[in-house]
Amino acid sequence: MAESPITPREKDFATWYQDVVIQGDMAEPAEIVKGCMVIKPNGYAVWEVLQRELDTRFKATGHQNVYLPLLIPESFLKKEAEHVEGFSPELAVVTHAGGKKLEEPYVIRPTSETIVGHFFSKWIQSHRDLPMLLNQWANVIRWELRTRMFLRTTEFLWQEGHTAHSTHEEALEEVIRMLDVYAEVAEDVMAMPVIKGVKTRAEKFAGALRSYSIESMMQNGLALQAGTSHDLGQNFGKAFDVQFQSKEGKLDYVWQTSWGVSTRLIGGLIMTHSDDKGLVLPPKMAHRKVVIVPIFRKDDEKGIVMEAAAKLAKEVGAHIDTREGHSPGAKFFHWERRGVPIVLELGPRDVAAGNVVIKRRDTGTKEIIPQTELAAKVAETLEAMQRDMFSKAKQRLQDNTVVANSIGEVREILDDVTAEKGGGKFVMAHLKDDPANDGAIKEFRASVRNIPLVDEYDGPGKCIITGEEVAQRVVIAKSY
RNA sequence: CGGGGCGUGGCUCAGCCUGGUAGAGCGCCUGGUUCGGGACCAGGAGGCCGGAGGUUCGAAUCCUCUCGCCCCGACCA
């Protein structure tokens, strides 16, 4: 009996996560480039599902895809003071090309606000050019000091939306619209509950007026920022001189937004649903939803079983594991680790009785059913799994969200929490949105995740640090 | 970037302290028996020990530098 190569969550959550990523054939460290990973077919397929789900919604809300240069003139970054200050430490810079030193270095994009600003200024003259609603699917590089597969890697894949509007109100509507799209994909497709909210001023995107985020809770109770949407105000408009003439003939700067989600979502997906046996994918995220493991001994059995398997596979769109030289048991483990939602077992006994064994990945429940009922059963099971996985995650979020009324209390709850040991909570507390207060929270390595858009608690109260009256509680947690 | 740990067949690791031309288990290949939760037997292939330099008659082993991975911290849409 071989031991599971996956470290139990209880023992070391961080190691468990890595084991699941590798054993699930999602990705592996590139090793030849610092902080980079190789996304393997099983992982990239998940990204493709996400891309499809997101892109469909972007198009439905009027956006078009574009592609902008990977390299950005260094001077562009410097045009927005806060932006350059925020990103400078993590930039990779190209200084040589074509065999000689460049007059002006190029920065490998960490994000494209600056280059978008440049092109917006070329493309926008009139209010008739607005709104301009663009999105880019791309890779970016940020030289982070500490990386973890999917959660934070030097190079990662993402989409960045960039829009320009004639009024601040309209831009704000866009910011919230896209935040809602992110929340919908997270909850309805990934079965990953999120809290929508505003980032504090200290935590906002470098160069934005305000940032909004969706925050989700991983199984160790740590928060993961799953997506962000920024109200850029006129900051980049002014820095890149993006002006338009209004109906009234007046010149004004555009109001911009930007929003993005990345391959980090895959890390969130894994840490929300997977278990000690490996990856668990919600049906909507699984590119391969049903796999049939045929069981037989002799050749005559093989013929009968394979024939029945082919028929069932066609009926429910399943993949048949025809690999030779692997026992059925080995095949069960194989698909279990890769998170396939439903595995069907089909052997001579089942064929003789007209049955098939259906097994759910999330609960491990096994059931013998008549083959005639399979199609309906599969559809019903996939739906139930999607629903149940969301409920379970939602319940966990609720169970691990607590209220605190003093800074000491917050600290006591979060002090010992680590990514490895877990025990994390979302602590709801009244806190004034002031960088000094963020600093106080940071002392015990936690942070304000966001200020929820919908207050599900007790409304106004006194700030746990300054004692000032604030409108509502904020989410404080340790995070990735 | 600071502190700690670690790089040896595909994987996990032993060997290193006390230098003397590389080992185990798993995996892989072939054949046979198996096959309802990681099968077994037999035979076989595969590594110059992360990389570079140094010390030495001789380096996986000692020294220096370097690259990468993991953990803690700092940093971080």
Short mmCIF file of N, CA, C and O (backbone and C1' of nucleotides) in Angstrom, two decimals, chain A residues 31 34-35 145-146 152 158 205 225 297 327 336-337 347-350 359 366 420 445, chain B residues 1 11 27-28 34-39 67-77:
data_model
loop_
_atom_site.label_atom_id
_atom_site.label_comp_id
_atom_site.label_asym_id
_atom_site.label_seq_id
_atom_site.Cartn_x
_atom_site.Cartn_y
_atom_site.Cartn_z
N GLU A 31 12.27 26.38 -12.47
CA GLU A 31 13.62 26.12 -11.97
C GLU A 31 14.73 26.80 -12.76
O GLU A 31 15.77 27.09 -12.22
N LYS A 34 14.08 32.31 -12.29
CA LYS A 34 13.68 32.63 -10.92
C LYS A 34 12.21 32.98 -10.80
O LYS A 34 11.72 33.86 -11.51
N GLY A 35 11.55 32.28 -9.89
CA GLY A 35 10.17 32.62 -9.58
C GLY A 35 9.13 32.32 -10.65
O GLY A 35 7.99 32.72 -10.53
N LEU A 145 9.78 39.20 -4.54
CA LEU A 145 10.86 38.56 -3.79
C LEU A 145 10.51 37.14 -3.39
O LEU A 145 11.35 36.28 -3.34
N ARG A 146 9.26 36.94 -3.10
CA ARG A 146 8.85 35.60 -2.69
C ARG A 146 7.71 35.11 -3.56
O ARG A 146 6.69 35.75 -3.67
N ARG A 152 1.65 33.89 -6.63
CA ARG A 152 2.51 35.03 -6.92
C ARG A 152 3.73 34.50 -7.63
O ARG A 152 4.59 33.88 -7.02
N TRP A 158 -2.67 37.13 -17.28
CA TRP A 158 -3.85 37.82 -16.75
C TRP A 158 -4.62 38.48 -17.87
O TRP A 158 -4.27 38.39 -19.05
N PHE A 205 -4.26 50.60 -5.55
CA PHE A 205 -3.33 50.48 -6.67
C PHE A 205 -2.56 51.80 -6.85
O PHE A 205 -3.14 52.88 -6.73
N GLN A 225 -6.69 37.98 -2.45
CA GLN A 225 -7.30 38.99 -3.32
C GLN A 225 -7.46 38.35 -4.69
O GLN A 225 -6.49 38.07 -5.37
N ARG A 297 -10.66 -8.69 -16.90
CA ARG A 297 -9.53 -9.60 -16.75
C ARG A 297 -9.13 -10.18 -18.09
O ARG A 297 -8.12 -9.87 -18.65
N SER A 327 -3.50 -0.93 -13.21
CA SER A 327 -4.65 -1.57 -12.59
C SER A 327 -5.75 -0.53 -12.43
O SER A 327 -5.48 0.67 -12.40
N GLU A 336 -8.37 10.89 -9.41
CA GLU A 336 -8.70 11.55 -8.15
C GLU A 336 -7.75 12.72 -7.91
O GLU A 336 -8.17 13.82 -7.59
N ARG A 337 -6.48 12.46 -8.09
CA ARG A 337 -5.46 13.51 -7.87
C ARG A 337 -5.63 14.67 -8.84
O ARG A 337 -5.21 15.78 -8.57
N GLY A 347 -17.31 -2.65 -14.90
CA GLY A 347 -16.68 -3.97 -14.98
C GLY A 347 -17.67 -4.99 -15.48
O GLY A 347 -18.84 -4.66 -15.74
N PRO A 348 -17.20 -6.25 -15.62
CA PRO A 348 -18.07 -7.33 -16.13
C PRO A 348 -19.36 -7.47 -15.31
O PRO A 348 -20.43 -7.67 -15.89
N ARG A 349 -19.25 -7.34 -13.99
CA ARG A 349 -20.43 -7.44 -13.12
C ARG A 349 -21.47 -6.41 -13.49
O ARG A 349 -22.67 -6.69 -13.55
N ASP A 350 -20.98 -5.17 -13.71
CA ASP A 350 -21.89 -4.07 -14.03
C ASP A 350 -22.53 -4.29 -15.40
O ASP A 350 -23.73 -4.09 -15.57
N LYS A 359 -18.96 7.75 -9.12
CA LYS A 359 -18.31 8.27 -7.93
C LYS A 359 -18.06 9.77 -8.04
O LYS A 359 -17.54 10.26 -9.04
N LYS A 366 -19.98 6.79 -3.58
CA LYS A 366 -20.05 5.84 -4.68
C LYS A 366 -21.47 5.30 -4.75
O LYS A 366 -22.07 5.00 -3.73
N GLU A 420 1.19 28.13 6.93
CA GLU A 420 1.47 26.72 7.12
C GLU A 420 0.52 26.09 8.13
O GLU A 420 -0.06 25.04 7.91
N ARG A 445 1.34 41.60 11.03
CA ARG A 445 1.37 40.96 9.72
C ARG A 445 -0.01 40.65 9.14
O ARG A 445 -0.16 39.73 8.34
P C B 1 19.40 40.21 -4.64
"O5'" C B 1 18.97 40.58 -3.17
"C5'" C B 1 19.46 41.76 -2.59
"C4'" C B 1 18.90 41.93 -1.22
"C3'" C B 1 19.22 40.84 -0.21
"O3'" C B 1 20.54 40.94 0.30
"C1'" C B 1 16.95 41.47 0.01
P C B 11 13.61 14.50 -11.35
"O5'" C B 11 12.61 13.72 -10.40
"C5'" C B 11 11.25 14.12 -10.27
"C4'" C B 11 10.58 13.29 -9.19
"C3'" C B 11 11.27 13.34 -7.84
"O3'" C B 11 10.83 14.45 -7.08
"C1'" C B 11 10.85 11.09 -8.43
P G B 27 6.67 1.34 -8.83
"O5'" G B 27 7.07 2.46 -9.89
"C5'" G B 27 6.25 3.61 -10.07
"C4'" G B 27 6.91 4.55 -11.06
"C3'" G B 27 7.19 3.99 -12.44
"O3'" G B 27 6.06 4.10 -13.29
"C1'" G B 27 9.13 5.05 -11.63
P C B 28 5.81 3.01 -14.44
"O5'" C B 28 7.07 3.21 -15.40
"C5'" C B 28 7.21 4.41 -16.16
"C4'" C B 28 8.47 4.34 -17.01
"C3'" C B 28 8.59 3.08 -17.86
"O3'" C B 28 7.88 3.21 -19.07
"C1'" C B 28 10.63 3.47 -16.72
P U B 34 -3.33 -15.34 -14.73
"O5'" U B 34 -3.11 -14.16 -13.69
"C5'" U B 34 -4.15 -13.25 -13.40
"C4'" U B 34 -3.62 -12.19 -12.47
"C3'" U B 34 -4.59 -11.05 -12.21
"O3'" U B 34 -5.45 -11.36 -11.15
"C1'" U B 34 -2.45 -10.18 -12.75
P C B 35 -7.00 -11.08 -11.35
"O5'" C B 35 -7.13 -9.49 -11.38
"C5'" C B 35 -6.63 -8.71 -10.29
"C4'" C B 35 -6.63 -7.25 -10.72
"C3'" C B 35 -8.03 -6.73 -11.05
"O3'" C B 35 -8.21 -5.41 -10.58
"C1'" C B 35 -6.61 -6.50 -12.93
P G B 36 -8.39 -5.10 -9.04
"O5'" G B 36 -9.33 -3.83 -9.07
"C5'" G B 36 -10.62 -3.93 -9.63
"C4'" G B 36 -11.63 -3.34 -8.70
"C3'" G B 36 -11.78 -4.08 -7.37
"O3'" G B 36 -12.10 -3.14 -6.36
"C1'" G B 36 -13.78 -4.21 -8.58
P G B 37 -11.00 -2.62 -5.30
"O5'" G B 37 -10.24 -1.51 -6.19
"C5'" G B 37 -8.83 -1.61 -6.44
"C4'" G B 37 -8.07 -0.58 -5.62
"C3'" G B 37 -8.13 -0.77 -4.11
"O3'" G B 37 -6.90 -0.42 -3.51
"C1'" G B 37 -9.00 1.34 -4.67
P G B 38 -5.60 -1.39 -3.94
"O5'" G B 38 -5.03 -0.60 -5.18
"C5'" G B 38 -4.52 0.69 -5.00
"C4'" G B 38 -3.64 1.03 -6.16
"C3'" G B 38 -2.35 0.21 -6.23
"O3'" G B 38 -2.04 0.11 -7.60
"C1'" G B 38 -1.84 2.51 -5.93
P A B 39 -1.76 -1.48 -8.08
"O5'" A B 39 -1.12 -2.20 -6.81
"C5'" A B 39 0.16 -2.75 -6.87
"C4'" A B 39 0.02 -4.26 -6.86
"C3'" A B 39 1.33 -4.99 -7.04
"O3'" A B 39 1.94 -5.15 -5.77
"C1'" A B 39 -0.32 -5.89 -8.48
P C B 67 23.56 34.61 -8.79
"O5'" C B 67 22.77 33.36 -9.38
"C5'" C B 67 22.63 33.18 -10.78
"C4'" C B 67 22.00 31.84 -11.07
"C3'" C B 67 20.73 31.54 -10.30
"O3'" C B 67 19.60 32.16 -10.88
"C1'" C B 67 22.15 29.67 -10.19
P G B 68 18.37 32.57 -9.95
"O5'" G B 68 17.73 31.17 -9.57
"C5'" G B 68 17.14 30.37 -10.58
"C4'" G B 68 16.82 29.00 -10.03
"C3'" G B 68 15.91 28.96 -8.81
"O3'" G B 68 14.55 29.13 -9.17
"C1'" G B 68 17.72 27.49 -8.48
P C B 69 13.52 29.67 -8.08
"O5'" C B 69 13.29 28.39 -7.16
"C5'" C B 69 12.66 27.23 -7.67
"C4'" C B 69 12.64 26.16 -6.62
"C3'" C B 69 12.04 26.58 -5.28
"O3'" C B 69 10.63 26.55 -5.29
"C1'" C B 69 14.07 25.45 -4.89
P C B 70 9.83 27.59 -4.35
"O5'" C B 70 10.00 26.93 -2.92
"C5'" C B 70 9.46 25.65 -2.64
"C4'" C B 70 9.82 25.23 -1.24
"C3'" C B 70 9.52 26.26 -0.16
"O3'" C B 70 8.17 26.24 0.24
"C1'" C B 70 11.70 25.43 0.14
P C B 71 7.51 27.57 0.81
"O5'" C B 71 8.17 27.67 2.26
"C5'" C B 71 7.87 26.70 3.25
"C4'" C B 71 8.62 27.01 4.52
"C3'" C B 71 8.48 28.44 5.03
"O3'" C B 71 7.29 28.63 5.76
"C1'" C B 71 10.75 27.83 5.06
P C B 72 6.64 30.06 5.79
"O5'" C B 72 7.63 30.90 6.71
"C5'" C B 72 7.71 30.62 8.11
"C4'" C B 72 8.69 31.57 8.75
"C3'" C B 72 8.50 33.05 8.44
"O3'" C B 72 7.47 33.64 9.19
"C1'" C B 72 10.77 32.51 8.23
P G B 73 6.64 34.80 8.56
"O5'" G B 73 7.70 35.99 8.46
"C5'" G B 73 8.14 36.65 9.64
"C4'" G B 73 9.26 37.60 9.32
"C3'" G B 73 8.93 38.76 8.38
"O3'" G B 73 8.25 39.81 9.04
"C1'" G B 73 11.02 37.82 7.79
P A B 74 7.26 40.72 8.23
"O5'" A B 74 8.24 41.56 7.30
"C5'" A B 74 9.01 42.64 7.85
"C4'" A B 74 9.92 43.20 6.78
"C3'" A B 74 9.23 43.71 5.52
"O3'" A B 74 8.80 45.05 5.66
"C1'" A B 74 10.96 42.26 4.91
P C B 75 7.50 45.52 4.92
"O5'" C B 75 7.82 45.23 3.39
"C5'" C B 75 8.72 46.07 2.66
"C4'" C B 75 8.82 45.60 1.24
"C3'" C B 75 7.50 45.55 0.47
"O3'" C B 75 7.15 46.82 -0.06
"C1'" C B 75 8.64 43.54 0.14
P C B 76 5.62 47.25 -0.07
"O5'" C B 76 4.99 46.25 -1.13
"C5'" C B 76 5.39 46.29 -2.50
"C4'" C B 76 4.76 45.14 -3.24
"C3'" C B 76 3.23 45.10 -3.19
"O3'" C B 76 2.69 45.91 -4.21
"C1'" C B 76 4.11 42.95 -2.70
P A B 77 1.50 46.89 -3.82
"O5'" A B 77 0.20 46.07 -4.24
"C5'" A B 77 -0.39 46.31 -5.49
"C4'" A B 77 -1.81 45.86 -5.41
"C3'" A B 77 -1.96 44.34 -5.26
"O3'" A B 77 -3.13 44.04 -4.52
"C1'" A B 77 -2.96 45.01 -7.25
#
